[in-house]
């Protein structure tokens, strides 16, 4: 049980949901975890859980959309073997419901946030002669999902960013892949249901669960297991790919 022994991993948004599951699993496999998150309470809880299980973790409380904050935090960390670009926010709406500040907020966190972390980490990885990057995209990047205009565009950018980084740094021994989950039951899903469908929470939750042909949402730990595989040496021959993990959403929904 030490697929990441001695590795240093940054997990953005590691204080909740998928990022929390990735942080806990990677720590249990021997990685030292650096959580970059806006949410101090969530990040501290994950930190304490990792430490109480005998692992190593640190947190930096910052806004991933802030270029200088991310650069300063990553420079303080030093050597980085693994970057998981996971921090992200939702937006429900078509273009008519997408106000300029909604659009900017989603792109600042989901797209610029990933750019900020990559910009800070890649030079480090080059000096260290290698590294692994994993981006959280979404099935929304590849399938037309109703009322997800800005969100889908932001995840399409993540999909393309993955290919670009994988291509540019293949000779530096840096691998880069993405994961595209369908719905995963996290505070992210509970939050956008509560915000956008007040009074209909249960009905919408069931509808979203059943939109995966397998009949339920994924569990965060199921995403973390795929992340572990892709970030470990077991996946040494894998780069420039996206991995849907979707309960049949993309190919069996007919
Ligand atoms: N849950 C799903 O159904 C689902 C499906 C596909 C893709 N994803 C993607 O997976 C990723 C994680 O989603 P989740 O469901 O675990 O979400 P979550 O809301 O449970 O957790 C997101 C974390 O990111 C942090 N964060 C948000 N904005 C930030 C900012 N500006 N700076 C720093 N940290 C910030 C939050 O504080 C939180 O800890 C996101 O990129 C999301 O788009 C989620």
mmCIF file of C-alpha atoms and ligand atoms in Angstrom:
data_model
loop_
_atom_site.group_PDB
_atom_site.id
_atom_site.type_symbol
_atom_site.label_atom_id
_atom_site.label_comp_id
_atom_site.label_asym_id
_atom_site.label_seq_id
_atom_site.Cartn_x
_atom_site.Cartn_y
_atom_site.Cartn_z
ATOM 1 C CA UNK A 1 0.000 0.000 0.000
ATOM 2 C CA UNK A 2 2.586 2.598 -0.980
ATOM 3 C CA UNK A 3 2.068 3.452 -4.605
ATOM 4 C CA UNK A 4 3.056 7.086 -3.937
ATOM 5 C CA UNK A 5 5.773 6.581 -1.338
ATOM 6 C CA UNK A 6 7.920 9.695 -0.987
ATOM 7 C CA UNK A 7 5.902 11.710 -3.520
ATOM 8 C CA UNK A 8 4.870 15.314 -2.918
ATOM 9 C CA UNK A 9 1.346 16.021 -4.190
ATOM 10 C CA UNK A 10 -0.615 19.258 -4.504
ATOM 11 C CA UNK A 11 -4.393 18.830 -4.495
ATOM 12 C CA UNK A 12 -6.319 22.019 -5.224
ATOM 13 C CA UNK A 13 -9.738 22.059 -3.587
ATOM 14 C CA UNK A 14 -8.621 19.209 -1.340
ATOM 15 C CA UNK A 15 -10.879 20.341 1.498
ATOM 16 C CA UNK A 16 -14.093 18.795 0.167
ATOM 17 C CA UNK A 17 -15.670 16.150 -2.048
ATOM 18 C CA UNK A 18 -13.482 14.602 -4.734
ATOM 19 C CA UNK A 19 -10.364 16.543 -3.689
ATOM 20 C CA UNK A 20 -10.800 15.365 -0.107
ATOM 21 C CA UNK A 21 -11.110 11.725 -1.225
ATOM 22 C CA UNK A 22 -8.012 12.109 -3.433
ATOM 23 C CA UNK A 23 -6.037 13.726 -0.592
ATOM 24 C CA UNK A 24 -6.960 10.947 1.864
ATOM 25 C CA UNK A 25 -6.226 8.130 -0.581
ATOM 26 C CA UNK A 26 -2.940 9.602 -1.836
ATOM 27 C CA UNK A 27 -1.805 10.181 1.765
ATOM 28 C CA UNK A 28 -2.654 6.583 2.651
ATOM 29 C CA UNK A 29 -0.427 5.544 -0.260
ATOM 30 C CA UNK A 30 2.555 7.424 1.161
ATOM 31 C CA UNK A 31 2.328 10.859 -0.507
ATOM 32 C CA UNK A 32 2.819 14.111 1.372
ATOM 33 C CA UNK A 33 -0.262 16.193 0.584
ATOM 34 C CA UNK A 34 -0.409 19.958 0.102
ATOM 35 C CA UNK A 35 -4.009 21.132 -0.021
ATOM 36 C CA UNK A 36 -4.624 24.505 -1.659
ATOM 37 C CA UNK A 37 -8.159 25.584 -0.778
ATOM 38 C CA UNK A 38 -10.276 28.629 -0.060
ATOM 39 C CA UNK A 39 -12.181 26.849 2.684
ATOM 40 C CA UNK A 40 -10.092 26.842 5.875
ATOM 41 C CA UNK A 41 -12.481 24.665 7.886
ATOM 42 C CA UNK A 42 -12.709 21.936 5.240
ATOM 43 C CA UNK A 43 -8.963 21.951 4.568
ATOM 44 C CA UNK A 44 -8.166 21.746 8.298
ATOM 45 C CA UNK A 45 -10.526 18.799 8.750
ATOM 46 C CA UNK A 46 -8.804 16.870 5.960
ATOM 47 C CA UNK A 47 -5.383 17.817 7.336
ATOM 48 C CA UNK A 48 -6.317 16.478 10.792
ATOM 49 C CA UNK A 49 -7.782 13.294 9.327
ATOM 50 C CA UNK A 50 -4.610 12.592 7.332
ATOM 51 C CA UNK A 51 -2.322 13.314 10.295
ATOM 52 C CA UNK A 52 -4.460 11.213 12.674
ATOM 53 C CA UNK A 53 -4.057 8.283 10.260
ATOM 54 C CA UNK A 54 -0.276 8.675 10.320
ATOM 55 C CA UNK A 55 0.075 10.602 7.063
ATOM 56 C CA UNK A 56 1.687 13.923 6.182
ATOM 57 C CA UNK A 57 -0.250 16.977 5.031
ATOM 58 C CA UNK A 58 -0.058 20.751 4.850
ATOM 59 C CA UNK A 59 -2.601 23.358 3.840
ATOM 60 C CA UNK A 60 -2.449 26.749 2.132
ATOM 61 C CA UNK A 61 -5.603 28.820 2.354
ATOM 62 C CA UNK A 62 -5.859 30.796 -0.862
ATOM 63 C CA UNK A 63 -7.985 31.680 -3.840
ATOM 64 C CA UNK A 64 -6.857 29.478 -6.724
ATOM 65 C CA UNK A 65 -7.914 32.272 -9.113
ATOM 66 C CA UNK A 66 -5.269 34.599 -7.638
ATOM 67 C CA UNK A 67 -2.096 34.218 -9.703
ATOM 68 C CA UNK A 68 0.333 35.622 -7.138
ATOM 69 C CA UNK A 69 -1.147 33.745 -4.179
ATOM 70 C CA UNK A 70 -0.794 30.441 -6.022
ATOM 71 C CA UNK A 71 2.744 31.226 -7.208
ATOM 72 C CA UNK A 72 3.853 32.149 -3.685
ATOM 73 C CA UNK A 73 2.282 29.018 -2.138
ATOM 74 C CA UNK A 74 3.786 26.659 -4.727
ATOM 75 C CA UNK A 75 7.219 28.249 -4.461
ATOM 76 C CA UNK A 76 7.088 27.740 -0.687
ATOM 77 C CA UNK A 77 6.303 24.044 -1.214
ATOM 78 C CA UNK A 78 9.359 23.535 -3.461
ATOM 79 C CA UNK A 79 9.578 20.094 -5.079
ATOM 80 C CA UNK A 80 6.273 18.832 -6.471
ATOM 81 C CA UNK A 81 5.798 15.386 -8.035
ATOM 82 C CA UNK A 82 2.023 15.417 -8.565
ATOM 83 C CA UNK A 83 -0.464 18.215 -9.235
ATOM 84 C CA UNK A 84 -4.193 17.491 -9.094
ATOM 85 C CA UNK A 85 -6.143 20.437 -10.511
ATOM 86 C CA UNK A 86 -9.435 19.768 -8.783
ATOM 87 C CA UNK A 87 -10.792 23.051 -7.350
ATOM 88 C CA UNK A 88 -13.896 24.025 -9.254
ATOM 89 C CA UNK A 89 -17.289 25.665 -8.965
ATOM 90 C CA UNK A 90 -20.652 25.039 -10.594
ATOM 91 C CA UNK A 91 -23.024 27.261 -12.519
ATOM 92 C CA UNK A 92 -26.495 26.258 -13.637
ATOM 93 C CA UNK A 93 -27.953 28.129 -16.586
ATOM 94 C CA UNK A 94 -28.018 28.595 -20.347
ATOM 95 C CA UNK A 95 -26.443 31.655 -21.984
ATOM 96 C CA UNK A 96 -29.479 33.834 -21.211
ATOM 97 C CA UNK A 97 -29.092 33.046 -17.511
ATOM 98 C CA UNK A 98 -25.338 33.490 -17.510
ATOM 99 C CA UNK A 99 -24.567 37.031 -16.379
ATOM 100 C CA UNK A 100 -21.139 38.476 -17.054
ATOM 101 C CA UNK A 101 -20.051 38.024 -13.445
ATOM 102 C CA UNK A 102 -21.252 34.371 -13.456
ATOM 103 C CA UNK A 103 -19.165 33.746 -16.562
ATOM 104 C CA UNK A 104 -16.110 35.481 -15.089
ATOM 105 C CA UNK A 105 -16.375 33.681 -11.748
ATOM 106 C CA UNK A 106 -16.608 30.230 -13.348
ATOM 107 C CA UNK A 107 -13.702 30.916 -15.695
ATOM 108 C CA UNK A 108 -11.567 32.531 -12.982
ATOM 109 C CA UNK A 109 -11.810 29.475 -10.734
ATOM 110 C CA UNK A 110 -12.168 26.558 -13.158
ATOM 111 C CA UNK A 111 -9.870 27.714 -15.970
ATOM 112 C CA UNK A 112 -7.561 30.417 -14.646
ATOM 113 C CA UNK A 113 -7.188 28.467 -11.392
ATOM 114 C CA UNK A 114 -5.815 25.456 -13.261
ATOM 115 C CA UNK A 115 -3.590 27.724 -15.368
ATOM 116 C CA UNK A 116 -2.244 29.383 -12.197
ATOM 117 C CA UNK A 117 -1.311 26.048 -10.623
ATOM 118 C CA UNK A 118 0.250 24.746 -13.844
ATOM 119 C CA UNK A 119 2.213 27.977 -14.357
ATOM 120 C CA UNK A 120 3.640 27.639 -10.859
ATOM 121 C CA UNK A 121 4.342 23.898 -10.919
ATOM 122 C CA UNK A 122 5.679 23.133 -14.413
ATOM 123 C CA UNK A 123 9.070 24.904 -13.992
ATOM 124 C CA UNK A 124 9.571 22.943 -10.745
ATOM 125 C CA UNK A 125 8.735 19.660 -12.455
ATOM 126 C CA UNK A 126 11.166 20.434 -15.276
ATOM 127 C CA UNK A 127 13.968 21.028 -12.774
ATOM 128 C CA UNK A 128 13.063 17.734 -11.072
ATOM 129 C CA UNK A 129 13.011 15.954 -14.427
ATOM 130 C CA UNK A 130 9.435 14.779 -14.266
ATOM 131 C CA UNK A 131 5.995 14.874 -12.757
ATOM 132 C CA UNK A 132 2.353 13.963 -13.130
ATOM 133 C CA UNK A 133 -0.601 16.274 -13.649
ATOM 134 C CA UNK A 134 -4.232 15.279 -13.350
ATOM 135 C CA UNK A 135 -7.035 17.685 -14.218
ATOM 136 C CA UNK A 136 -10.677 17.339 -13.182
ATOM 137 C CA UNK A 137 -12.695 17.876 -16.339
ATOM 138 C CA UNK A 138 -16.298 16.614 -16.619
ATOM 139 C CA UNK A 139 -18.587 14.745 -18.951
ATOM 140 C CA UNK A 140 -19.945 18.271 -19.585
ATOM 141 C CA UNK A 141 -16.811 18.861 -21.691
ATOM 142 C CA UNK A 142 -17.824 16.213 -24.207
ATOM 143 C CA UNK A 143 -21.622 15.858 -24.018
ATOM 144 C CA UNK A 144 -24.233 18.609 -24.375
ATOM 145 C CA UNK A 145 -25.717 18.955 -20.878
ATOM 146 C CA UNK A 146 -28.683 21.324 -20.579
ATOM 147 C CA UNK A 147 -28.267 24.500 -18.540
ATOM 148 C CA UNK A 148 -24.535 24.174 -18.041
ATOM 149 C CA UNK A 149 -23.325 26.829 -20.513
ATOM 150 C CA UNK A 150 -20.416 28.416 -18.622
ATOM 151 C CA UNK A 151 -19.536 25.291 -16.666
ATOM 152 C CA UNK A 152 -19.343 23.096 -19.787
ATOM 153 C CA UNK A 153 -17.163 25.664 -21.556
ATOM 154 C CA UNK A 154 -14.821 25.804 -18.580
ATOM 155 C CA UNK A 155 -14.466 22.020 -18.574
ATOM 156 C CA UNK A 156 -13.907 22.007 -22.348
ATOM 157 C CA UNK A 157 -10.986 24.342 -21.660
ATOM 158 C CA UNK A 158 -9.646 21.879 -19.077
ATOM 159 C CA UNK A 159 -9.911 19.070 -21.636
ATOM 160 C CA UNK A 160 -7.887 21.091 -24.179
ATOM 161 C CA UNK A 161 -5.441 22.290 -21.511
ATOM 162 C CA UNK A 162 -4.678 18.651 -20.719
ATOM 163 C CA UNK A 163 -3.727 17.920 -24.326
ATOM 164 C CA UNK A 164 -1.640 21.060 -24.596
ATOM 165 C CA UNK A 165 0.385 20.366 -21.436
ATOM 166 C CA UNK A 166 0.801 16.669 -22.317
ATOM 167 C CA UNK A 167 2.160 17.611 -25.754
ATOM 168 C CA UNK A 168 4.450 20.457 -24.648
ATOM 169 C CA UNK A 169 6.103 18.570 -21.778
ATOM 170 C CA UNK A 170 6.276 14.987 -22.992
ATOM 171 C CA UNK A 171 10.056 15.286 -23.385
ATOM 172 C CA UNK A 172 10.363 16.595 -19.830
ATOM 173 C CA UNK A 173 8.950 13.348 -18.475
ATOM 174 C CA UNK A 174 5.755 15.117 -17.373
ATOM 175 C CA UNK A 175 2.517 13.199 -17.929
ATOM 176 C CA UNK A 176 -0.830 14.983 -18.017
ATOM 177 C CA UNK A 177 -4.303 13.409 -18.121
ATOM 178 C CA UNK A 178 -7.826 14.347 -17.138
ATOM 179 C CA UNK A 179 -10.777 12.609 -15.523
ATOM 180 C CA UNK A 180 -14.337 13.342 -16.628
ATOM 181 C CA UNK A 181 -16.826 12.258 -13.994
ATOM 182 C CA UNK A 182 -20.582 12.256 -14.419
ATOM 183 C CA UNK A 183 -22.394 13.190 -11.183
ATOM 184 C CA UNK A 184 -20.500 12.494 -8.016
ATOM 185 C CA UNK A 185 -22.291 12.893 -4.705
ATOM 186 C CA UNK A 186 -20.342 15.735 -3.072
ATOM 187 C CA UNK A 187 -21.194 19.078 -1.423
ATOM 188 C CA UNK A 188 -20.784 20.556 -4.959
ATOM 189 C CA UNK A 189 -23.916 18.700 -6.157
ATOM 190 C CA UNK A 190 -25.861 19.257 -2.911
ATOM 191 C CA UNK A 191 -24.912 22.949 -3.102
ATOM 192 C CA UNK A 192 -26.092 23.610 -6.639
ATOM 193 C CA UNK A 193 -29.312 21.642 -6.070
ATOM 194 C CA UNK A 194 -30.066 23.664 -2.914
ATOM 195 C CA UNK A 195 -29.256 26.952 -4.684
ATOM 196 C CA UNK A 196 -31.048 26.329 -7.974
ATOM 197 C CA UNK A 197 -33.980 24.069 -7.051
ATOM 198 C CA UNK A 198 -35.182 25.136 -3.581
ATOM 199 C CA UNK A 199 -38.044 22.950 -2.310
ATOM 200 C CA UNK A 200 -37.362 20.316 -4.991
ATOM 201 C CA UNK A 201 -34.093 18.988 -3.586
ATOM 202 C CA UNK A 202 -35.127 15.346 -3.274
ATOM 203 C CA UNK A 203 -36.809 15.201 -6.685
ATOM 204 C CA UNK A 204 -33.814 16.779 -8.467
ATOM 205 C CA UNK A 205 -31.326 14.615 -6.555
ATOM 206 C CA UNK A 206 -33.163 11.451 -7.693
ATOM 207 C CA UNK A 207 -33.375 12.761 -11.269
ATOM 208 C CA UNK A 208 -29.649 13.487 -11.344
ATOM 209 C CA UNK A 209 -28.850 10.098 -9.790
ATOM 210 C CA UNK A 210 -30.937 8.272 -12.394
ATOM 211 C CA UNK A 211 -29.342 10.160 -15.286
ATOM 212 C CA UNK A 212 -26.424 7.741 -14.881
ATOM 213 C CA UNK A 213 -27.650 4.506 -16.499
ATOM 214 C CA UNK A 214 -26.026 2.637 -13.604
ATOM 215 C CA UNK A 215 -28.748 4.245 -11.424
ATOM 216 C CA UNK A 216 -26.780 6.337 -8.947
ATOM 217 C CA UNK A 217 -24.143 9.023 -8.567
ATOM 218 C CA UNK A 218 -20.490 8.103 -8.121
ATOM 219 C CA UNK A 219 -18.877 8.152 -4.704
ATOM 220 C CA UNK A 220 -15.889 10.522 -4.304
ATOM 221 C CA UNK A 221 -13.656 7.581 -3.433
ATOM 222 C CA UNK A 222 -14.439 5.921 -6.778
ATOM 223 C CA UNK A 223 -12.984 8.980 -8.527
ATOM 224 C CA UNK A 224 -10.004 8.977 -6.155
ATOM 225 C CA UNK A 225 -9.122 5.384 -7.100
ATOM 226 C CA UNK A 226 -8.905 6.307 -10.793
ATOM 227 C CA UNK A 227 -6.873 9.394 -9.833
ATOM 228 C CA UNK A 228 -4.466 7.203 -7.863
ATOM 229 C CA UNK A 229 -3.952 4.888 -10.818
ATOM 230 C CA UNK A 230 -3.318 7.774 -13.224
ATOM 231 C CA UNK A 231 -0.903 9.532 -10.840
ATOM 232 C CA UNK A 232 1.061 6.393 -9.961
ATOM 233 C CA UNK A 233 3.779 4.644 -11.930
ATOM 234 C CA UNK A 234 1.185 2.013 -12.909
ATOM 235 C CA UNK A 235 0.096 4.576 -15.516
ATOM 236 C CA UNK A 236 3.626 5.393 -16.719
ATOM 237 C CA UNK A 237 2.616 4.856 -20.367
ATOM 238 C CA UNK A 238 -0.519 7.048 -20.165
ATOM 239 C CA UNK A 239 -0.489 10.717 -21.140
ATOM 240 C CA UNK A 240 -2.682 13.124 -23.090
ATOM 241 C CA UNK A 241 -5.896 11.261 -22.353
ATOM 242 C CA UNK A 242 -9.244 11.917 -20.758
ATOM 243 C CA UNK A 243 -10.924 9.210 -18.678
ATOM 244 C CA UNK A 244 -14.711 9.365 -18.326
ATOM 245 C CA UNK A 245 -15.957 7.743 -15.102
ATOM 246 C CA UNK A 246 -19.648 8.055 -15.635
ATOM 247 C CA UNK A 247 -21.857 5.053 -14.797
ATOM 248 C CA UNK A 248 -22.599 4.721 -18.517
ATOM 249 C CA UNK A 249 -23.667 8.367 -18.972
ATOM 250 C CA UNK A 250 -21.845 9.059 -22.242
ATOM 251 C CA UNK A 251 -22.353 5.849 -24.205
ATOM 252 C CA UNK A 252 -25.379 4.089 -22.701
ATOM 253 C CA UNK A 253 -27.891 6.943 -22.370
ATOM 254 C CA UNK A 254 -30.215 6.063 -25.259
HETATM 255 N N1 LIG B 1 -19.404 16.480 -8.124
HETATM 256 C C1 LIG B 1 -19.624 16.258 -9.390
HETATM 257 O O1 LIG B 1 -20.688 15.741 -9.782
HETATM 258 C C2 LIG B 1 -18.566 16.550 -10.418
HETATM 259 C C3 LIG B 1 -18.707 16.016 -11.725
HETATM 260 C C4 LIG B 1 -17.747 16.296 -12.678
HETATM 261 C C5 LIG B 1 -16.666 17.103 -12.356
HETATM 262 N N2 LIG B 1 -16.549 17.603 -11.095
HETATM 263 C C6 LIG B 1 -15.396 18.456 -10.814
HETATM 264 O O2 LIG B 1 -14.646 17.916 -9.755
HETATM 265 C C7 LIG B 1 -14.028 18.969 -9.015
HETATM 266 C C8 LIG B 1 -14.344 18.823 -7.544
HETATM 267 O O3 LIG B 1 -15.751 18.847 -7.372
HETATM 268 P P1 LIG B 1 -16.446 18.459 -5.996
HETATM 269 O O4 LIG B 1 -17.770 17.910 -6.365
HETATM 270 O O5 LIG B 1 -15.532 17.668 -5.142
HETATM 271 O O6 LIG B 1 -16.658 19.942 -5.378
HETATM 272 P P2 LIG B 1 -16.731 20.473 -3.854
HETATM 273 O O7 LIG B 1 -17.542 21.729 -3.942
HETATM 274 O O8 LIG B 1 -17.174 19.386 -2.934
HETATM 275 O O9 LIG B 1 -15.221 20.824 -3.550
HETATM 276 C C9 LIG B 1 -14.537 21.824 -4.256
HETATM 277 C C10 LIG B 1 -13.412 22.370 -3.401
HETATM 278 O O10 LIG B 1 -12.785 23.416 -4.158
HETATM 279 C C11 LIG B 1 -12.603 24.517 -3.301
HETATM 280 N N3 LIG B 1 -12.608 25.769 -4.053
HETATM 281 C C12 LIG B 1 -13.666 26.311 -4.729
HETATM 282 N N4 LIG B 1 -13.313 27.495 -5.231
HETATM 283 C C13 LIG B 1 -12.024 27.703 -4.871
HETATM 284 C C14 LIG B 1 -11.111 28.764 -5.090
HETATM 285 N N5 LIG B 1 -11.464 29.873 -5.756
HETATM 286 N N6 LIG B 1 -9.860 28.654 -4.593
HETATM 287 C C15 LIG B 1 -9.503 27.559 -3.888
HETATM 288 N N7 LIG B 1 -10.328 26.534 -3.643
HETATM 289 C C16 LIG B 1 -11.573 26.614 -4.126
HETATM 290 C C17 LIG B 1 -13.770 24.472 -2.332
HETATM 291 O O11 LIG B 1 -13.509 25.225 -1.153
HETATM 292 C C18 LIG B 1 -13.900 22.988 -2.088
HETATM 293 O O12 LIG B 1 -13.087 22.568 -1.008
HETATM 294 C C19 LIG B 1 -14.535 20.281 -9.636
HETATM 295 O O13 LIG B 1 -13.564 20.750 -10.549
HETATM 296 C C20 LIG B 1 -15.785 19.859 -10.368
HETATM 297 O O14 LIG B 1 -16.074 20.694 -11.466
HETATM 298 C C21 LIG B 1 -17.478 17.348 -10.115
#
